[in-house]
mmCIF file with all atom_site columns, C-alpha atoms and ligand atoms in Angstrom:
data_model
loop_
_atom_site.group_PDB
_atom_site.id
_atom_site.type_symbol
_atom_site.label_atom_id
_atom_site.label_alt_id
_atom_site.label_comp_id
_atom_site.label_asym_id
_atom_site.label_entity_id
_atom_site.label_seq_id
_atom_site.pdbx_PDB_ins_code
_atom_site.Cartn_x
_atom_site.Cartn_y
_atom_site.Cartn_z
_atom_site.occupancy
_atom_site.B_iso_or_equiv
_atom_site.pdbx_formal_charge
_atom_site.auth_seq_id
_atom_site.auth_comp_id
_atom_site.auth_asym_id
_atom_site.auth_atom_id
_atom_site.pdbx_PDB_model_num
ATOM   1   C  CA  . UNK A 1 1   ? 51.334 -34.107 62.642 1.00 0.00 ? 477  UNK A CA  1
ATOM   2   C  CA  . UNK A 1 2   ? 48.376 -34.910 65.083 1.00 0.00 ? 478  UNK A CA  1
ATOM   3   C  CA  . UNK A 1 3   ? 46.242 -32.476 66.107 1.00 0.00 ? 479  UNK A CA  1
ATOM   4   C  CA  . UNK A 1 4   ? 47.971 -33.160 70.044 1.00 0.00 ? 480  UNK A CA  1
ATOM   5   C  CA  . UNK A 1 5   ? 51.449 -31.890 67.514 1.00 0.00 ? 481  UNK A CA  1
ATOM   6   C  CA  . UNK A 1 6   ? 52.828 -35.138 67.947 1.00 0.00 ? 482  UNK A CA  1
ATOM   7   C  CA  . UNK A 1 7   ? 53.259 -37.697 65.098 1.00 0.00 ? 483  UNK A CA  1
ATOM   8   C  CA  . UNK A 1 8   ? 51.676 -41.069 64.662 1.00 0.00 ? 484  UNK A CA  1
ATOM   9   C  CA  . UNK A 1 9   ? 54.597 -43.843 64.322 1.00 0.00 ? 485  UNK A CA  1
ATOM   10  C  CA  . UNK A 1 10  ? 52.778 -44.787 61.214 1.00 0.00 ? 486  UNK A CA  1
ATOM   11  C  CA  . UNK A 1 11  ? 51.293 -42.585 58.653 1.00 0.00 ? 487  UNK A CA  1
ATOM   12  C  CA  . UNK A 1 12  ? 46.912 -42.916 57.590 1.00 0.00 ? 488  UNK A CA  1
ATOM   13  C  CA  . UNK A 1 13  ? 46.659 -42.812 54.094 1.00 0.00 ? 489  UNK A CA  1
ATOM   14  C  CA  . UNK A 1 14  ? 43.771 -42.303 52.486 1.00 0.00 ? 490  UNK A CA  1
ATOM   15  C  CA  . UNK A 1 15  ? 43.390 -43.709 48.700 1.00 0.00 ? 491  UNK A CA  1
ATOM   16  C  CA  . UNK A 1 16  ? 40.745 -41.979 47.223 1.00 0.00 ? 492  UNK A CA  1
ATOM   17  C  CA  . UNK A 1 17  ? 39.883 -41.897 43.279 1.00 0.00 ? 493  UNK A CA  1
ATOM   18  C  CA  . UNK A 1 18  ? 36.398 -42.616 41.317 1.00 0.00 ? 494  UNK A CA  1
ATOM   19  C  CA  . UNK A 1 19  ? 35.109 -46.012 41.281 1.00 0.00 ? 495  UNK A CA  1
ATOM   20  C  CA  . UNK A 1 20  ? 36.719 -48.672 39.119 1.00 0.00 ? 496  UNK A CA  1
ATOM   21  C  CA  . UNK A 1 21  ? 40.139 -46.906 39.560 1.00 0.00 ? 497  UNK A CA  1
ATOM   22  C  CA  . UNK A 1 22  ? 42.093 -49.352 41.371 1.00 0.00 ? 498  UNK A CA  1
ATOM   23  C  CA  . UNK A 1 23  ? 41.566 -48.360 45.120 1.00 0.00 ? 499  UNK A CA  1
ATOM   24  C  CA  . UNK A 1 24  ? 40.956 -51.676 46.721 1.00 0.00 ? 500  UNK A CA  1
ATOM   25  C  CA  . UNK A 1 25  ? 43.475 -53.826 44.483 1.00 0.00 ? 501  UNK A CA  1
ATOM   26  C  CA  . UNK A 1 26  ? 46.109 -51.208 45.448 1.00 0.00 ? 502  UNK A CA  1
ATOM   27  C  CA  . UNK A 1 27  ? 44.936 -51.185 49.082 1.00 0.00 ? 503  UNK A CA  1
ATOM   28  C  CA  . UNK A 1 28  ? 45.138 -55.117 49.386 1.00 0.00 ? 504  UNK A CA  1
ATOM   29  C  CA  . UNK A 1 29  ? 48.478 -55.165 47.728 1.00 0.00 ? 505  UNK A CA  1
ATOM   30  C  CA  . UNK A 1 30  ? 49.941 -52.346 49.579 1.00 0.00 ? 506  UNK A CA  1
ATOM   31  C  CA  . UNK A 1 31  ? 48.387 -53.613 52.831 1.00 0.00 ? 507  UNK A CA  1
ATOM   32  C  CA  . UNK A 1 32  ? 49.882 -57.049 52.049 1.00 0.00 ? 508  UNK A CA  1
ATOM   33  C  CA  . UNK A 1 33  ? 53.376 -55.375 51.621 1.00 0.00 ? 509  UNK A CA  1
ATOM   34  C  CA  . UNK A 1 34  ? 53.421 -52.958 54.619 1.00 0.00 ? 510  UNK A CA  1
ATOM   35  C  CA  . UNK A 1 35  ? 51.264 -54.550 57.334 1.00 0.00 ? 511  UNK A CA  1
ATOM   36  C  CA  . UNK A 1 36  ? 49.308 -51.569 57.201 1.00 0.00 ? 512  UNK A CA  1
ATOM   37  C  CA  . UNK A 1 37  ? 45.388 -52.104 57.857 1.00 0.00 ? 513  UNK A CA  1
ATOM   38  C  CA  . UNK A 1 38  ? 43.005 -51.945 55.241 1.00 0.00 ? 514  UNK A CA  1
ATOM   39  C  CA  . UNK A 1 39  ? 40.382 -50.276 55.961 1.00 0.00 ? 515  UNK A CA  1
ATOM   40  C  CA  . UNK A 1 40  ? 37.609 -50.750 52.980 1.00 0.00 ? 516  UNK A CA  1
ATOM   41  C  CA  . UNK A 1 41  ? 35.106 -47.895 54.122 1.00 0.00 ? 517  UNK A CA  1
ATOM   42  C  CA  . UNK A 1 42  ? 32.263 -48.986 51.504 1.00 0.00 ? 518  UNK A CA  1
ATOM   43  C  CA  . UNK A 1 43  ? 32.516 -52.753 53.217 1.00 0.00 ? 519  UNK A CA  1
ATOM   44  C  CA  . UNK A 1 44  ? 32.581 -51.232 56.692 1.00 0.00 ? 520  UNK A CA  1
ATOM   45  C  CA  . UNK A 1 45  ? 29.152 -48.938 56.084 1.00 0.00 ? 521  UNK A CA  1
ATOM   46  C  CA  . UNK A 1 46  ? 27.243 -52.237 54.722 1.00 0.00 ? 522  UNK A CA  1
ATOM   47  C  CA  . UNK A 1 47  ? 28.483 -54.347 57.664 1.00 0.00 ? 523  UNK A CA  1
ATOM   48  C  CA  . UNK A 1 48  ? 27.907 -52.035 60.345 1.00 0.00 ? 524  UNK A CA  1
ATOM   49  C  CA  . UNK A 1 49  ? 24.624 -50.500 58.842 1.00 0.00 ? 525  UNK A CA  1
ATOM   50  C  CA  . UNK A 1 50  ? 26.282 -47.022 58.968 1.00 0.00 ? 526  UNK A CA  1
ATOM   51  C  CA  . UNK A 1 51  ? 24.264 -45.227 56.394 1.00 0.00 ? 527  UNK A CA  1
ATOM   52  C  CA  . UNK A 1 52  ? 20.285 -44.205 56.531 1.00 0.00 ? 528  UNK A CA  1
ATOM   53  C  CA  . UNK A 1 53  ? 19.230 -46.986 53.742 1.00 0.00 ? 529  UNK A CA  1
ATOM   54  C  CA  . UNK A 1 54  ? 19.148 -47.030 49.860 1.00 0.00 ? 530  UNK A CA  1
ATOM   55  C  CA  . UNK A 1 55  ? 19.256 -44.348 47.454 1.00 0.00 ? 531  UNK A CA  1
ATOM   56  C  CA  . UNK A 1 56  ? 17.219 -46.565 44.479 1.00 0.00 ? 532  UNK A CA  1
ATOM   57  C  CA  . UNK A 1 57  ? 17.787 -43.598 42.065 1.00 0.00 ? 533  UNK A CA  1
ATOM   58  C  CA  . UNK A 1 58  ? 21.616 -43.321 42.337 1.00 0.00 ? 534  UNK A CA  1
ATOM   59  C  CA  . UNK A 1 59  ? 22.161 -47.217 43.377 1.00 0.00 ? 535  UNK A CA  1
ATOM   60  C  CA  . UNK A 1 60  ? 24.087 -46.847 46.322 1.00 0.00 ? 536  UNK A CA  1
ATOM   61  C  CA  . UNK A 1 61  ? 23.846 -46.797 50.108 1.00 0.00 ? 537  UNK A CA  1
ATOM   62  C  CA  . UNK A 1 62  ? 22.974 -43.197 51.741 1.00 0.00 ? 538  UNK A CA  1
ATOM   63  C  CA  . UNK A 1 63  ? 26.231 -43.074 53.745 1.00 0.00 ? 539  UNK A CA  1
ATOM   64  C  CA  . UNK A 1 64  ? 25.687 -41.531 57.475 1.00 0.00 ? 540  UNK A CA  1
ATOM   65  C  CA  . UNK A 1 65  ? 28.633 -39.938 57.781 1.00 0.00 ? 541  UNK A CA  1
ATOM   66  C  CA  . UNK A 1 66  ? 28.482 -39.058 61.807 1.00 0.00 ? 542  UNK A CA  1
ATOM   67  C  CA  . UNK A 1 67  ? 28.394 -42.596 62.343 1.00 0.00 ? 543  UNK A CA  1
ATOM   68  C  CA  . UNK A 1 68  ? 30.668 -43.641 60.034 1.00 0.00 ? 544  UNK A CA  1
ATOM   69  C  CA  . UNK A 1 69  ? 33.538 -41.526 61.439 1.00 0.00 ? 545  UNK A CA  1
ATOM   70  C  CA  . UNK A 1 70  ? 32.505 -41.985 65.005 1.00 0.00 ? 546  UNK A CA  1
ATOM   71  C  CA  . UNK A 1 71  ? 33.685 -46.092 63.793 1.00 0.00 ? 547  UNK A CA  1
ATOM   72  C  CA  . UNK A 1 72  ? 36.573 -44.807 62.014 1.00 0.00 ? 548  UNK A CA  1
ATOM   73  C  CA  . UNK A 1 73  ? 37.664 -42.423 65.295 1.00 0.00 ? 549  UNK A CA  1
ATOM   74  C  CA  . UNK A 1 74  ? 39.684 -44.998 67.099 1.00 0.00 ? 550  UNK A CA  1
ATOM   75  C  CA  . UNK A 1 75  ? 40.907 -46.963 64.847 1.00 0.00 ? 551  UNK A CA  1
ATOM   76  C  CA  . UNK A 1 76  ? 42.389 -44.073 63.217 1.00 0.00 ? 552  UNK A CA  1
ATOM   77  C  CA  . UNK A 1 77  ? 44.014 -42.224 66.150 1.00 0.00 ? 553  UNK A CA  1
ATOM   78  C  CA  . UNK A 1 78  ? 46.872 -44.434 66.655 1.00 0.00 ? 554  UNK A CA  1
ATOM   79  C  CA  . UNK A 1 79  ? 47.947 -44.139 62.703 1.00 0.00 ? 555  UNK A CA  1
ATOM   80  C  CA  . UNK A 1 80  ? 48.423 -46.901 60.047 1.00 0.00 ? 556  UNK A CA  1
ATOM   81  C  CA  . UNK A 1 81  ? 45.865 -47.091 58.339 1.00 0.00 ? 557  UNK A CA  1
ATOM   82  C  CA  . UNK A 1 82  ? 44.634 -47.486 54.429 1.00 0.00 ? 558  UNK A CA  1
ATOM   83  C  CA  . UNK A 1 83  ? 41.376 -45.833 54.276 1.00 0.00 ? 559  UNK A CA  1
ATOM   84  C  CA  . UNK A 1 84  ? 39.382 -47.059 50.594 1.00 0.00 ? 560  UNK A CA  1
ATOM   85  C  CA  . UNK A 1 85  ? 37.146 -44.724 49.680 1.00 0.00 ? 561  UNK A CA  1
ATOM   86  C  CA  . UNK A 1 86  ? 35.500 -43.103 46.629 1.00 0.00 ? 562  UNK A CA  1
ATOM   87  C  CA  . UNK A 1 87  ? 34.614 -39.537 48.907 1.00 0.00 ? 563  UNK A CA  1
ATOM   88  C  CA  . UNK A 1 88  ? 37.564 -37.378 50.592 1.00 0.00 ? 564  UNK A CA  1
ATOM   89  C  CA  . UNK A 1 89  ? 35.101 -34.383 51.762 1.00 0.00 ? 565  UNK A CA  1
ATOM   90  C  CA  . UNK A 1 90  ? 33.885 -35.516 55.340 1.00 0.00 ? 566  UNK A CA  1
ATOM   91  C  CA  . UNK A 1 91  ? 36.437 -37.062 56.971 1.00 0.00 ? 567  UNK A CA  1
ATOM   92  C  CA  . UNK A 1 92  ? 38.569 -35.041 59.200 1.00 0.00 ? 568  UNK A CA  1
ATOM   93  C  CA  . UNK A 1 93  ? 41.696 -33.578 57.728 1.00 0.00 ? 569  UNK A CA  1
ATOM   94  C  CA  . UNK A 1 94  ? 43.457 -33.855 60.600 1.00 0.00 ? 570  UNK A CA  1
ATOM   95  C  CA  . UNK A 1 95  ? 43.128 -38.370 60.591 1.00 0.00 ? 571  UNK A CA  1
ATOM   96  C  CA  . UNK A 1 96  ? 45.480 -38.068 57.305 1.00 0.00 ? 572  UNK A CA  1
ATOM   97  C  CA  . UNK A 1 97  ? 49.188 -37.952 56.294 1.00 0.00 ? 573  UNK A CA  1
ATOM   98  C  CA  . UNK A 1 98  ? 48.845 -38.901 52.800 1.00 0.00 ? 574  UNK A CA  1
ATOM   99  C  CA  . UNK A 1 99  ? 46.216 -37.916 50.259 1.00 0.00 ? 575  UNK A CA  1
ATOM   100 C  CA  . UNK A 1 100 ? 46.228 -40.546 47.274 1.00 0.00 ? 576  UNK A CA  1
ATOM   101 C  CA  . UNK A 1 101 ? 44.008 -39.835 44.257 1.00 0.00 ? 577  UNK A CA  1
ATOM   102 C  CA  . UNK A 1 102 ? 44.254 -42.624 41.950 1.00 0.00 ? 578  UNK A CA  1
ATOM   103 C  CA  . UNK A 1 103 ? 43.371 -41.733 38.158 1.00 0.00 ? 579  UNK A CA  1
ATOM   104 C  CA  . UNK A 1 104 ? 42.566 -43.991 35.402 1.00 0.00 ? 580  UNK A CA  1
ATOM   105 C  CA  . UNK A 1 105 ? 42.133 -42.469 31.597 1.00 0.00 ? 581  UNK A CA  1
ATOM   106 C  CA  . UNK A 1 106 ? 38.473 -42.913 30.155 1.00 0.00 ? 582  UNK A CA  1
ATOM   107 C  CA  . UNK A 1 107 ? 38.440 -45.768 28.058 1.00 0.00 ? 583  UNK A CA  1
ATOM   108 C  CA  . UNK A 1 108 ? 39.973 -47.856 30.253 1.00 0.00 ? 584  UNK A CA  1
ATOM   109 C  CA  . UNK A 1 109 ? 37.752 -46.942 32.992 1.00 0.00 ? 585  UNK A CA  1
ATOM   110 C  CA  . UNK A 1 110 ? 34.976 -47.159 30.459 1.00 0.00 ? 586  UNK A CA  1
ATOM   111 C  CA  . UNK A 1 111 ? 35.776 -51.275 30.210 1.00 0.00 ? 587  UNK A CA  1
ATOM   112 C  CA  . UNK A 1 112 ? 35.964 -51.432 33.675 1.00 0.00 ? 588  UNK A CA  1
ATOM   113 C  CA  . UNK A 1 113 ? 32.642 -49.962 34.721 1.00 0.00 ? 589  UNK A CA  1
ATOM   114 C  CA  . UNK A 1 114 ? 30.782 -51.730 32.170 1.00 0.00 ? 590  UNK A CA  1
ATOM   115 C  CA  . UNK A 1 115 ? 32.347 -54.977 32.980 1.00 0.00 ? 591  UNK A CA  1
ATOM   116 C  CA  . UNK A 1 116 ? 31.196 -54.677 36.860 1.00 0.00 ? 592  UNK A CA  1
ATOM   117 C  CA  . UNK A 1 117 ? 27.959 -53.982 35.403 1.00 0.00 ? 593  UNK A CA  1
ATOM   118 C  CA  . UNK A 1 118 ? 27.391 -50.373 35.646 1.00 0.00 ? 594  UNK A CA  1
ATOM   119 C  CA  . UNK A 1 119 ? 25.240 -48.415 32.712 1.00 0.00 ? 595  UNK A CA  1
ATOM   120 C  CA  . UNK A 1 120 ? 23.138 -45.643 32.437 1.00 0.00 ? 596  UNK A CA  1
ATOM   121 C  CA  . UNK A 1 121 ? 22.954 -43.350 34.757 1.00 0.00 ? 597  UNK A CA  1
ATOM   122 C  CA  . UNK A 1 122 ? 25.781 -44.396 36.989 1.00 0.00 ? 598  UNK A CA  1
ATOM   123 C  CA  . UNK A 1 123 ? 28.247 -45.262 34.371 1.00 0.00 ? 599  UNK A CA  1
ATOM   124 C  CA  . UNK A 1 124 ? 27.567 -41.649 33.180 1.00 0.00 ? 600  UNK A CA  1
ATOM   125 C  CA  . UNK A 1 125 ? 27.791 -40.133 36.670 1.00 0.00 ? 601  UNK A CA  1
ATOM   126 C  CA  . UNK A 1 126 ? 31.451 -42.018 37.511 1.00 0.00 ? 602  UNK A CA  1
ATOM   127 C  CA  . UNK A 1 127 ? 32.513 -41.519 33.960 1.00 0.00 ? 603  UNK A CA  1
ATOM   128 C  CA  . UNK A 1 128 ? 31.968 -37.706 34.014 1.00 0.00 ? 604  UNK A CA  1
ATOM   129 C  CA  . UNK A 1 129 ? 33.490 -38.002 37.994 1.00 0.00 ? 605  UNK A CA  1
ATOM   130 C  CA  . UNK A 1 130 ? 36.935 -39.034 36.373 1.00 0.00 ? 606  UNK A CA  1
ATOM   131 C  CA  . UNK A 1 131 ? 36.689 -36.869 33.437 1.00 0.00 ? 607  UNK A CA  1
ATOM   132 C  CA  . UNK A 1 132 ? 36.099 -33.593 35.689 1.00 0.00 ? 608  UNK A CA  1
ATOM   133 C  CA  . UNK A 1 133 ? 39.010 -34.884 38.494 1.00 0.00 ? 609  UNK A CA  1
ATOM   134 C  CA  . UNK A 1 134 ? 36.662 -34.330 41.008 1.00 0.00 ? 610  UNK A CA  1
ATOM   135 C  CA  . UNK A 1 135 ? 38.221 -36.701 43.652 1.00 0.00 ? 611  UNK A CA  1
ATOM   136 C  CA  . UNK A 1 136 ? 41.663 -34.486 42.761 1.00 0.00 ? 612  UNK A CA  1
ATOM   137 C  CA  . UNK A 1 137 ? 39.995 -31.287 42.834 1.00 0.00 ? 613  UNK A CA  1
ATOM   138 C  CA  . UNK A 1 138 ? 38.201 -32.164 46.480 1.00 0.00 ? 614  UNK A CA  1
ATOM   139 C  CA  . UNK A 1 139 ? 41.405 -33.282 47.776 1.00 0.00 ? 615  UNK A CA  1
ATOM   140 C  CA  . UNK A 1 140 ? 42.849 -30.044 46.942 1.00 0.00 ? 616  UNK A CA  1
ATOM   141 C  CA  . UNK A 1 141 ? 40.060 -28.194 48.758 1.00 0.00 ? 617  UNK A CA  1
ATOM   142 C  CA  . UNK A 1 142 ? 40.026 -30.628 52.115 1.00 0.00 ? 618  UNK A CA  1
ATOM   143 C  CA  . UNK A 1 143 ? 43.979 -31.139 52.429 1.00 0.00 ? 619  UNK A CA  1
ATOM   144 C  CA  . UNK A 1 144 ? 46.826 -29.722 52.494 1.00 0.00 ? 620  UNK A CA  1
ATOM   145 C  CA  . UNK A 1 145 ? 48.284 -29.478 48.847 1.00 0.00 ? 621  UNK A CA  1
ATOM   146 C  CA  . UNK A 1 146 ? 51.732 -31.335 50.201 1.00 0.00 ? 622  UNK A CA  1
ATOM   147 C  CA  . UNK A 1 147 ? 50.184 -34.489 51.573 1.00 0.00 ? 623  UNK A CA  1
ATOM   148 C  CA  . UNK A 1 148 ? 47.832 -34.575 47.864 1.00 0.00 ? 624  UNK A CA  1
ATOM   149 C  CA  . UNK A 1 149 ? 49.533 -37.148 45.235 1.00 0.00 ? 625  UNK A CA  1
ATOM   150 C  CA  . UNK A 1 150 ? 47.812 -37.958 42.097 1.00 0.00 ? 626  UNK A CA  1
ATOM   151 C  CA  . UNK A 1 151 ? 48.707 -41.074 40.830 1.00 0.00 ? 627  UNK A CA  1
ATOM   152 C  CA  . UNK A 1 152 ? 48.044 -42.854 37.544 1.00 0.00 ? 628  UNK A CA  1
ATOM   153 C  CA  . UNK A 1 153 ? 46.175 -46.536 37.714 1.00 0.00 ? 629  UNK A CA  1
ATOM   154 C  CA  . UNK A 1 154 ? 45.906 -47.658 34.156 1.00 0.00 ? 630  UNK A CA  1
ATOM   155 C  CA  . UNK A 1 155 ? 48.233 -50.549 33.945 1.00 0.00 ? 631  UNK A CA  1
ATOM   156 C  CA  . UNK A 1 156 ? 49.309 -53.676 36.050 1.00 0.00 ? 632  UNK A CA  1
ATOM   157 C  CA  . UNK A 1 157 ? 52.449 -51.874 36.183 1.00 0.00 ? 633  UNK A CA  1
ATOM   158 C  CA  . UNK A 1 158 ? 50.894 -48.479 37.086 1.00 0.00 ? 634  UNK A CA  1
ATOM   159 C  CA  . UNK A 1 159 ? 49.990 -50.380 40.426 1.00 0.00 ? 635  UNK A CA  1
ATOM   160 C  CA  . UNK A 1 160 ? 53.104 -51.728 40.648 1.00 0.00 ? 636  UNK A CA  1
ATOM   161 C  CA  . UNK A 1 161 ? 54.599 -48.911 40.542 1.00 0.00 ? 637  UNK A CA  1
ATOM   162 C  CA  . UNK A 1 162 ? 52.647 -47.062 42.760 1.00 0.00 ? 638  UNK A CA  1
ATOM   163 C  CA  . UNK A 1 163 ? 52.752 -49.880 45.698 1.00 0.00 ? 639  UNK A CA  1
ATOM   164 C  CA  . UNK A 1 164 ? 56.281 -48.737 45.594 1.00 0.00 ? 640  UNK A CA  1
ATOM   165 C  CA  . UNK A 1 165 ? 55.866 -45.484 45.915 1.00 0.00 ? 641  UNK A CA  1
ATOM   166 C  CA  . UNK A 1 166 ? 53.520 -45.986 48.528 1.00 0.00 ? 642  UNK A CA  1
ATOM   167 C  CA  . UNK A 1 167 ? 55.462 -48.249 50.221 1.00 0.00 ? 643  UNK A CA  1
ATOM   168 C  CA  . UNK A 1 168 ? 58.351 -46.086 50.103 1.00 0.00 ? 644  UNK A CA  1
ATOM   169 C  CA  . UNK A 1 169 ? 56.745 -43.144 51.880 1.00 0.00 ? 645  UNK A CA  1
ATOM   170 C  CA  . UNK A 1 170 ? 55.426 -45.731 54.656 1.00 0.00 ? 646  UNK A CA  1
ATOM   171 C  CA  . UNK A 1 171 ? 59.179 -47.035 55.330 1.00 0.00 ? 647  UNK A CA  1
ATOM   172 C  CA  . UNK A 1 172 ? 60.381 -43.618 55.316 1.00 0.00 ? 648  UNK A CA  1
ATOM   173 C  CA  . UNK A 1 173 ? 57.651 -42.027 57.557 1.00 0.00 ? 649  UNK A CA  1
ATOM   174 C  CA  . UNK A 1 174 ? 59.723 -42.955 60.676 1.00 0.00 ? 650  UNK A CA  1
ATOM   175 C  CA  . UNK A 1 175 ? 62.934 -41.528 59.654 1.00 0.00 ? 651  UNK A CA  1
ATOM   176 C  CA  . UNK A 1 176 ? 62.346 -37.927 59.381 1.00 0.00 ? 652  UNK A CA  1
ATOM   177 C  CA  . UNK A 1 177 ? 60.634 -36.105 62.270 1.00 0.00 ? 653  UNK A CA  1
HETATM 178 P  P1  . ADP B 2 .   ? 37.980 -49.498 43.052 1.00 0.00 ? 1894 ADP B P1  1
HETATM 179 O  O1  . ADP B 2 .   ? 38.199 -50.125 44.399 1.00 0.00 ? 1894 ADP B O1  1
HETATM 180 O  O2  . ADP B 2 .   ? 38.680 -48.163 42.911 1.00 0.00 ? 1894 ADP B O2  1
HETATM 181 O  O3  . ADP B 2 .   ? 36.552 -49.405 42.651 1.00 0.00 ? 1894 ADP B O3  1
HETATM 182 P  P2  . ADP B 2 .   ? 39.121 -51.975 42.051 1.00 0.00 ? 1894 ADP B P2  1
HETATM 183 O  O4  . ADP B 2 .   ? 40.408 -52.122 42.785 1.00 0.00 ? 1894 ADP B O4  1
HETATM 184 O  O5  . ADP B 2 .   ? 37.960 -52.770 42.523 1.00 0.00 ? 1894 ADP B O5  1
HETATM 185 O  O6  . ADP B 2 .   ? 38.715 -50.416 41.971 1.00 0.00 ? 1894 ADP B O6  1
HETATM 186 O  O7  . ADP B 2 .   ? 39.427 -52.254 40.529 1.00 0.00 ? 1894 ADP B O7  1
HETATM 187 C  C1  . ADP B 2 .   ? 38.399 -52.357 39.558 1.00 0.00 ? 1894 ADP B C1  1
HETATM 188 C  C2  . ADP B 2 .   ? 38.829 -53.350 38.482 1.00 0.00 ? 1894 ADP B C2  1
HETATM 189 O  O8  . ADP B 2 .   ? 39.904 -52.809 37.731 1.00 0.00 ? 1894 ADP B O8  1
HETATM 190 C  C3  . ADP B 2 .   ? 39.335 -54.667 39.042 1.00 0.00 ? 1894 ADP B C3  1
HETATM 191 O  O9  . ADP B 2 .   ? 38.942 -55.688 38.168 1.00 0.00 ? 1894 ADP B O9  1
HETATM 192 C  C4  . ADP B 2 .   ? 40.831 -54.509 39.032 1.00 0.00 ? 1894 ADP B C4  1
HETATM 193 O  O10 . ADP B 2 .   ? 41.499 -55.727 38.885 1.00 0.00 ? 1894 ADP B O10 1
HETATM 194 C  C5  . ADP B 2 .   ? 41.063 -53.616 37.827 1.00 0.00 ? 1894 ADP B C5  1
HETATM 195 N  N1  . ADP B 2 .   ? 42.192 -52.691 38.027 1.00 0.00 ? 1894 ADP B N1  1
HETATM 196 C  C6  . ADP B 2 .   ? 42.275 -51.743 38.970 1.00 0.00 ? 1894 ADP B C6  1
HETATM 197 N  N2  . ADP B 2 .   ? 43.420 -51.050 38.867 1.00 0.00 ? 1894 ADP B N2  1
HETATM 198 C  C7  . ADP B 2 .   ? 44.081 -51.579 37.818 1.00 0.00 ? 1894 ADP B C7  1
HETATM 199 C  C8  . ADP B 2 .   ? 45.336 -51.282 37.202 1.00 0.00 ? 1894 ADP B C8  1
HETATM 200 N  N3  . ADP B 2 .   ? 46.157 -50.296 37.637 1.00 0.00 ? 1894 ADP B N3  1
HETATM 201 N  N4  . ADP B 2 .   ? 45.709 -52.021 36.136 1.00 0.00 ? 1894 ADP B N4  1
HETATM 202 C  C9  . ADP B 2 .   ? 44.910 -53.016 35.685 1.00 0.00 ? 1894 ADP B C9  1
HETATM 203 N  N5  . ADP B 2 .   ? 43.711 -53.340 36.216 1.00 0.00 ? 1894 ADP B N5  1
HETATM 204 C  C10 . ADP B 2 .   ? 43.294 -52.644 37.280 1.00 0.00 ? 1894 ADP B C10 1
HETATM 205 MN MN1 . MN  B 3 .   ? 36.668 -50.700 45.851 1.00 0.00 ? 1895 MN  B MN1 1
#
């Protein structure tokens, strides 16, 4: 449900998990099988400068998260959207209808980190981010426990899989009320 109580004719999902979990190849796959828009939000602050510059330390843009959702506002009213990010705790609960926390086990995320370059300091941080489920854990907190689905993202076929599912829930959206 909307806040105005009524329902969007197509669900916003958000796909959330630590970096390196599969977000954006799941995204673009399930985006390419539903027609649903992809909305990559860590593409979206760089091109539209929504952030307050570069945090050197940590490696990574300082996200402004007013403007960022004042962007997102429109776009996500009218429902159908697949929102890509790596942070769940300051958009609006009310913009989603599915919660999707993708989860990768440590090794594997381990090779995939180090092979986009990451080491030191942020390796450690998104390593220890997966191991502690904190993407799950802030999903619980922010949504509703019934729209939360943790999903595993290890294998081609894990993504497979879970486009299905995915896609699934999307078809079925407009049949019950
Ligand atoms: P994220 O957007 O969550 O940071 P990406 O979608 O960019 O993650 O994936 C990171 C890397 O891991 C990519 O090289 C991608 O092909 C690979 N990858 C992601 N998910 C899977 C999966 N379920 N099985 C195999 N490889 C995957
Ligand atoms: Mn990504």
């Amino acid at each position: 449900m909307t806040d105005q109580g009524r329902k969007r004719a197509t669900p916003n999902i958000l796909v959330t998990g630590t970096p390196g979990t599969g977000k954006t190849s799941t995204c673009s796959l399930l985006a390419s099988a539903t027609g649903l828009r992809h909305i990559n939000v860590g593409e979206l602050v760089k091109e539209k400068s929504l952030h307050d510059g570069w945090d050197a330390e940590l490696d990574c843009y300082v996200v402004n998260d007013d403007l960022l959702c004042d962007e997102m506002e429109d776009m996500m009213r009218d429902g159908g959207n697949l929102v890509d990010y790596h942070n769940c705790d300051f958009f609006p609960e009310r913009w989603f209808d599915y919660v999707v926390v993708l989860q990768t086990d440590n090794s594997v995320l381990y090779d995939r980190l180090t092979n986009r370059g990451y080491m030191g300091r942020k390796l450690q941080n998104n390593m220890e981010c997966e191991i502690f489920q904190v993407l799950l854990e802030d999903a619980h907190e922010f949504y509703n426990v019934d729209i939360v689905r943790a999903l595993p993202s290890n294998t081609i076929e894990d993504m497979s899989n879970n486009v299905e599912i995915l896609s699934g829930l999307i078809r079925a959206w407009g049949n019950n009320t």
